[in-house]
Amino acid sequence: MWLYKLNFGTFSGIQPVKSEIPEFQFKDRDGKAITHQDFVGKYTILDFWNTGCGICFREFPKFEELYVKYQSNNDVAIYAVNVKLSRDKEGISFDIISEKGYSFPTLQYGQIEEAKDVFGVTVYPTVLVLDQTGAIVFRGDMEKAFSFVDSKLEKK
């Protein structure tokens, strides 16, 4: 529990105050820009990972399972967001996910420092949940993030 608080700022992951984030831009495999405007109107789950994170790779099978469960739900968007390491070749994250046979959408985002400055991501993996307005309402691990989204969807 204390490690969870140290890594994510709370014991539960639920953010006590909605955290507005500045404008940002991800890139998809084709180089298309994805911005915060693309997430408005739905709960968005962003799984931040990098190519040096062994835990991230161990969690991908579960992430794939949850993506398949939610992919037809129009109230939820799910993305694995690769934060590029300085040693990474361009497009390597997309190639890795494809080679492993995963179907979840992957996005590319800047460097480690940008993820820290913009999203407050300091450990990997970190899962953020954005609400329908684009505010961060959850920061933590995958299991708790999906439970959080489930509870919000049940209230609809």
PDB file of C-alpha atoms in Angstrom:
ATOM      1  CA  MET A   1       0.000   0.000   0.000  1.00  0.00           C
ATOM      2  CA  TRP A   2       2.767   2.454   0.864  1.00  0.00           C
ATOM      3  CA  LEU A   3       4.568   1.683  -2.358  1.00  0.00           C
ATOM      4  CA  TYR A   4       1.354   2.413  -4.242  1.00  0.00           C
ATOM      5  CA  LYS A   5       1.092   5.771  -2.465  1.00  0.00           C
ATOM      6  CA  LEU A   6       4.726   6.582  -3.180  1.00  0.00           C
ATOM      7  CA  ASN A   7       4.405   5.677  -6.866  1.00  0.00           C
ATOM      8  CA  PHE A   8       0.979   7.136  -7.613  1.00  0.00           C
ATOM      9  CA  GLY A   9       0.268   9.683  -4.870  1.00  0.00           C
ATOM     10  CA  THR A  10      -2.720   7.937  -3.249  1.00  0.00           C
ATOM     11  CA  PHE A  11      -3.538   4.579  -1.709  1.00  0.00           C
ATOM     12  CA  SER A  12      -6.459   4.002  -4.084  1.00  0.00           C
ATOM     13  CA  GLY A  13      -5.327   5.716  -7.282  1.00  0.00           C
ATOM     14  CA  ILE A  14      -8.436   7.876  -7.299  1.00  0.00           C
ATOM     15  CA  GLN A  15      -7.358  11.482  -7.651  1.00  0.00           C
ATOM     16  CA  PRO A  16      -8.883  13.635  -4.890  1.00  0.00           C
ATOM     17  CA  VAL A  17      -8.990  16.614  -7.228  1.00  0.00           C
ATOM     18  CA  LYS A  18      -9.456  16.333 -10.962  1.00  0.00           C
ATOM     19  CA  SER A  19      -6.108  17.053 -12.508  1.00  0.00           C
ATOM     20  CA  GLU A  20      -6.390  19.099 -15.680  1.00  0.00           C
ATOM     21  CA  ILE A  21      -3.573  18.376 -18.089  1.00  0.00           C
ATOM     22  CA  PRO A  22      -2.158  20.716 -20.684  1.00  0.00           C
ATOM     23  CA  GLU A  23      -2.670  20.055 -24.348  1.00  0.00           C
ATOM     24  CA  PHE A  24      -0.702  17.079 -25.570  1.00  0.00           C
ATOM     25  CA  GLN A  25      -0.110  15.178 -28.755  1.00  0.00           C
ATOM     26  CA  PHE A  26       0.487  11.486 -29.289  1.00  0.00           C
ATOM     27  CA  LYS A  27       1.365   9.859 -32.612  1.00  0.00           C
ATOM     28  CA  ASP A  28      -0.172   6.667 -33.951  1.00  0.00           C
ATOM     29  CA  ARG A  29       1.655   4.140 -36.125  1.00  0.00           C
ATOM     30  CA  ASP A  30       0.915   6.164 -39.258  1.00  0.00           C
ATOM     31  CA  GLY A  31       2.220   9.383 -37.706  1.00  0.00           C
ATOM     32  CA  LYS A  32      -1.271  10.802 -37.246  1.00  0.00           C
ATOM     33  CA  ALA A  33      -1.549  13.220 -34.336  1.00  0.00           C
ATOM     34  CA  ILE A  34      -3.898  12.220 -31.516  1.00  0.00           C
ATOM     35  CA  THR A  35      -4.725  15.051 -29.100  1.00  0.00           C
ATOM     36  CA  HIS A  36      -6.703  15.438 -25.897  1.00  0.00           C
ATOM     37  CA  GLN A  37      -9.702  16.493 -28.014  1.00  0.00           C
ATOM     38  CA  ASP A  38      -9.892  12.950 -29.407  1.00  0.00           C
ATOM     39  CA  PHE A  39     -10.653  11.632 -25.905  1.00  0.00           C
ATOM     40  CA  VAL A  40     -13.442  14.010 -24.902  1.00  0.00           C
ATOM     41  CA  GLY A  41     -16.777  12.330 -24.217  1.00  0.00           C
ATOM     42  CA  LYS A  42     -15.471   8.969 -23.007  1.00  0.00           C
ATOM     43  CA  TYR A  43     -13.395   7.416 -20.267  1.00  0.00           C
ATOM     44  CA  THR A  44      -9.894   7.011 -21.621  1.00  0.00           C
ATOM     45  CA  ILE A  45      -7.426   4.506 -20.203  1.00  0.00           C
ATOM     46  CA  LEU A  46      -3.789   5.293 -20.978  1.00  0.00           C
ATOM     47  CA  ASP A  47      -1.196   2.658 -20.067  1.00  0.00           C
ATOM     48  CA  PHE A  48       2.196   4.411 -20.075  1.00  0.00           C
ATOM     49  CA  TRP A  49       5.098   2.035 -20.767  1.00  0.00           C
ATOM     50  CA  ASN A  50       8.592   1.996 -22.232  1.00  0.00           C
ATOM     51  CA  THR A  51      10.746  -0.581 -23.978  1.00  0.00           C
ATOM     52  CA  GLY A  52      12.977  -1.045 -20.914  1.00  0.00           C
ATOM     53  CA  CYS A  53      10.114  -1.948 -18.567  1.00  0.00           C
ATOM     54  CA  GLY A  54       9.927  -5.692 -17.910  1.00  0.00           C
ATOM     55  CA  ILE A  55       6.807  -5.355 -15.769  1.00  0.00           C
ATOM     56  CA  CYS A  56       5.075  -3.586 -18.658  1.00  0.00           C
ATOM     57  CA  PHE A  57       5.688  -6.549 -20.943  1.00  0.00           C
ATOM     58  CA  ARG A  58       4.458  -9.014 -18.293  1.00  0.00           C
ATOM     59  CA  GLU A  59       1.210  -7.043 -18.013  1.00  0.00           C
ATOM     60  CA  PHE A  60       0.513  -6.798 -21.757  1.00  0.00           C
ATOM     61  CA  PRO A  61      -1.417 -10.122 -21.936  1.00  0.00           C
ATOM     62  CA  LYS A  62      -3.834  -8.850 -19.256  1.00  0.00           C
ATOM     63  CA  PHE A  63      -4.037  -5.456 -20.986  1.00  0.00           C
ATOM     64  CA  GLU A  64      -4.920  -7.253 -24.231  1.00  0.00           C
ATOM     65  CA  GLU A  65      -7.632  -9.235 -22.436  1.00  0.00           C
ATOM     66  CA  LEU A  66      -9.163  -6.067 -20.994  1.00  0.00           C
ATOM     67  CA  TYR A  67      -8.893  -4.256 -24.329  1.00  0.00           C
ATOM     68  CA  VAL A  68     -10.842  -7.054 -26.027  1.00  0.00           C
ATOM     69  CA  LYS A  69     -13.472  -6.855 -23.282  1.00  0.00           C
ATOM     70  CA  TYR A  70     -13.992  -3.090 -23.769  1.00  0.00           C
ATOM     71  CA  GLN A  71     -13.218  -2.528 -27.442  1.00  0.00           C
ATOM     72  CA  SER A  72     -16.880  -2.424 -28.473  1.00  0.00           C
ATOM     73  CA  ASN A  73     -17.869  -0.055 -25.635  1.00  0.00           C
ATOM     74  CA  ASN A  74     -18.224   3.431 -27.122  1.00  0.00           C
ATOM     75  CA  ASP A  75     -17.879   5.019 -23.666  1.00  0.00           C
ATOM     76  CA  VAL A  76     -14.296   3.776 -23.253  1.00  0.00           C
ATOM     77  CA  ALA A  77     -11.067   4.306 -25.187  1.00  0.00           C
ATOM     78  CA  ILE A  78      -7.960   2.260 -24.376  1.00  0.00           C
ATOM     79  CA  TYR A  79      -4.380   2.937 -25.474  1.00  0.00           C
ATOM     80  CA  ALA A  80      -0.914   1.713 -24.604  1.00  0.00           C
ATOM     81  CA  VAL A  81       1.261   4.838 -24.667  1.00  0.00           C
ATOM     82  CA  ASN A  82       4.926   4.198 -25.312  1.00  0.00           C
ATOM     83  CA  VAL A  83       7.248   6.794 -23.855  1.00  0.00           C
ATOM     84  CA  LYS A  84      10.332   6.755 -26.012  1.00  0.00           C
ATOM     85  CA  LEU A  85      13.715   6.027 -24.471  1.00  0.00           C
ATOM     86  CA  SER A  86      16.729   7.772 -25.965  1.00  0.00           C
ATOM     87  CA  ARG A  87      18.049   4.441 -27.298  1.00  0.00           C
ATOM     88  CA  ASP A  88      14.779   3.513 -29.062  1.00  0.00           C
ATOM     89  CA  LYS A  89      14.684   3.490 -32.830  1.00  0.00           C
ATOM     90  CA  GLU A  90      11.750   5.283 -34.445  1.00  0.00           C
ATOM     91  CA  GLY A  91       8.670   3.041 -34.547  1.00  0.00           C
ATOM     92  CA  ILE A  92      10.138   0.255 -32.398  1.00  0.00           C
ATOM     93  CA  SER A  93       7.192   0.309 -29.979  1.00  0.00           C
ATOM     94  CA  PHE A  94       4.715  -0.345 -32.783  1.00  0.00           C
ATOM     95  CA  ASP A  95       6.857  -3.171 -34.117  1.00  0.00           C
ATOM     96  CA  ILE A  96       7.149  -4.814 -30.687  1.00  0.00           C
ATOM     97  CA  ILE A  97       3.390  -4.775 -30.058  1.00  0.00           C
ATOM     98  CA  SER A  98       2.708  -6.113 -33.548  1.00  0.00           C
ATOM     99  CA  GLU A  99       5.333  -8.881 -33.257  1.00  0.00           C
ATOM    100  CA  LYS A 100       3.826 -10.009 -29.943  1.00  0.00           C
ATOM    101  CA  GLY A 101       0.416 -10.301 -31.626  1.00  0.00           C
ATOM    102  CA  TYR A 102      -1.420  -7.736 -29.520  1.00  0.00           C
ATOM    103  CA  SER A 103      -4.377  -5.868 -30.969  1.00  0.00           C
ATOM    104  CA  PHE A 104      -4.633  -2.965 -28.511  1.00  0.00           C
ATOM    105  CA  PRO A 105      -3.898   0.435 -30.039  1.00  0.00           C
ATOM    106  CA  THR A 106      -0.482   1.867 -29.333  1.00  0.00           C
ATOM    107  CA  LEU A 107       0.530   5.497 -29.343  1.00  0.00           C
ATOM    108  CA  GLN A 108       3.965   7.123 -29.160  1.00  0.00           C
ATOM    109  CA  TYR A 109       4.729   9.974 -26.813  1.00  0.00           C
ATOM    110  CA  GLY A 110       7.899  12.041 -26.544  1.00  0.00           C
ATOM    111  CA  GLN A 111      10.566  11.287 -23.994  1.00  0.00           C
ATOM    112  CA  ILE A 112      10.630  10.336 -20.301  1.00  0.00           C
ATOM    113  CA  GLU A 113      10.943  13.950 -19.115  1.00  0.00           C
ATOM    114  CA  GLU A 114       7.920  15.042 -21.172  1.00  0.00           C
ATOM    115  CA  ALA A 115       5.755  12.288 -19.676  1.00  0.00           C
ATOM    116  CA  LYS A 116       6.860  13.346 -16.211  1.00  0.00           C
ATOM    117  CA  ASP A 117       6.240  17.054 -16.834  1.00  0.00           C
ATOM    118  CA  VAL A 118       2.904  16.761 -18.658  1.00  0.00           C
ATOM    119  CA  PHE A 119       1.283  13.687 -17.109  1.00  0.00           C
ATOM    120  CA  GLY A 120       3.211  13.268 -13.847  1.00  0.00           C
ATOM    121  CA  VAL A 121       4.311   9.767 -14.866  1.00  0.00           C
ATOM    122  CA  THR A 122       7.422   8.827 -12.891  1.00  0.00           C
ATOM    123  CA  VAL A 123       7.174   5.012 -12.736  1.00  0.00           C
ATOM    124  CA  TYR A 124       6.390   2.425 -15.390  1.00  0.00           C
ATOM    125  CA  PRO A 125       3.876   1.111 -15.977  1.00  0.00           C
ATOM    126  CA  THR A 126       1.475   3.844 -14.897  1.00  0.00           C
ATOM    127  CA  VAL A 127      -2.157   3.793 -15.944  1.00  0.00           C
ATOM    128  CA  LEU A 128      -4.107   7.039 -16.122  1.00  0.00           C
ATOM    129  CA  VAL A 129      -7.852   7.325 -16.517  1.00  0.00           C
ATOM    130  CA  LEU A 130      -9.203  10.512 -18.054  1.00  0.00           C
ATOM    131  CA  ASP A 131     -12.860  11.333 -17.550  1.00  0.00           C
ATOM    132  CA  GLN A 132     -15.180  12.568 -20.290  1.00  0.00           C
ATOM    133  CA  THR A 133     -13.789  16.104 -19.958  1.00  0.00           C
ATOM    134  CA  GLY A 134     -10.160  14.970 -20.306  1.00  0.00           C
ATOM    135  CA  ALA A 135      -9.221  15.440 -16.641  1.00  0.00           C
ATOM    136  CA  ILE A 136      -7.090  12.822 -14.883  1.00  0.00           C
ATOM    137  CA  VAL A 137      -9.345  11.102 -12.341  1.00  0.00           C
ATOM    138  CA  PHE A 138      -7.241   8.002 -11.655  1.00  0.00           C
ATOM    139  CA  ARG A 139      -3.499   7.250 -11.508  1.00  0.00           C
ATOM    140  CA  GLY A 140      -2.249   3.792 -10.649  1.00  0.00           C
ATOM    141  CA  ASP A 141      -2.056   0.222 -11.863  1.00  0.00           C
ATOM    142  CA  MET A 142      -4.063  -1.590 -14.503  1.00  0.00           C
ATOM    143  CA  GLU A 143      -6.292  -3.704 -12.273  1.00  0.00           C
ATOM    144  CA  LYS A 144      -7.455  -0.784 -10.149  1.00  0.00           C
ATOM    145  CA  ALA A 145      -7.875   1.424 -13.226  1.00  0.00           C
ATOM    146  CA  PHE A 146     -10.247  -1.009 -14.914  1.00  0.00           C
ATOM    147  CA  SER A 147     -12.159  -1.537 -11.657  1.00  0.00           C
ATOM    148  CA  PHE A 148     -12.479   2.234 -11.371  1.00  0.00           C
ATOM    149  CA  VAL A 149     -13.847   2.526 -14.920  1.00  0.00           C
ATOM    150  CA  ASP A 150     -16.226  -0.392 -14.317  1.00  0.00           C
ATOM    151  CA  SER A 151     -17.650   1.395 -11.270  1.00  0.00           C
ATOM    152  CA  LYS A 152     -18.179   4.585 -13.297  1.00  0.00           C
ATOM    153  CA  LEU A 153     -19.874   2.720 -16.152  1.00  0.00           C
ATOM    154  CA  GLU A 154     -22.225   0.932 -13.743  1.00  0.00           C
ATOM    155  CA  LYS A 155     -23.471   4.313 -12.492  1.00  0.00           C
ATOM    156  CA  LYS A 156     -24.478   5.403 -16.015  1.00  0.00           C
TER     157      LYS A 156
END
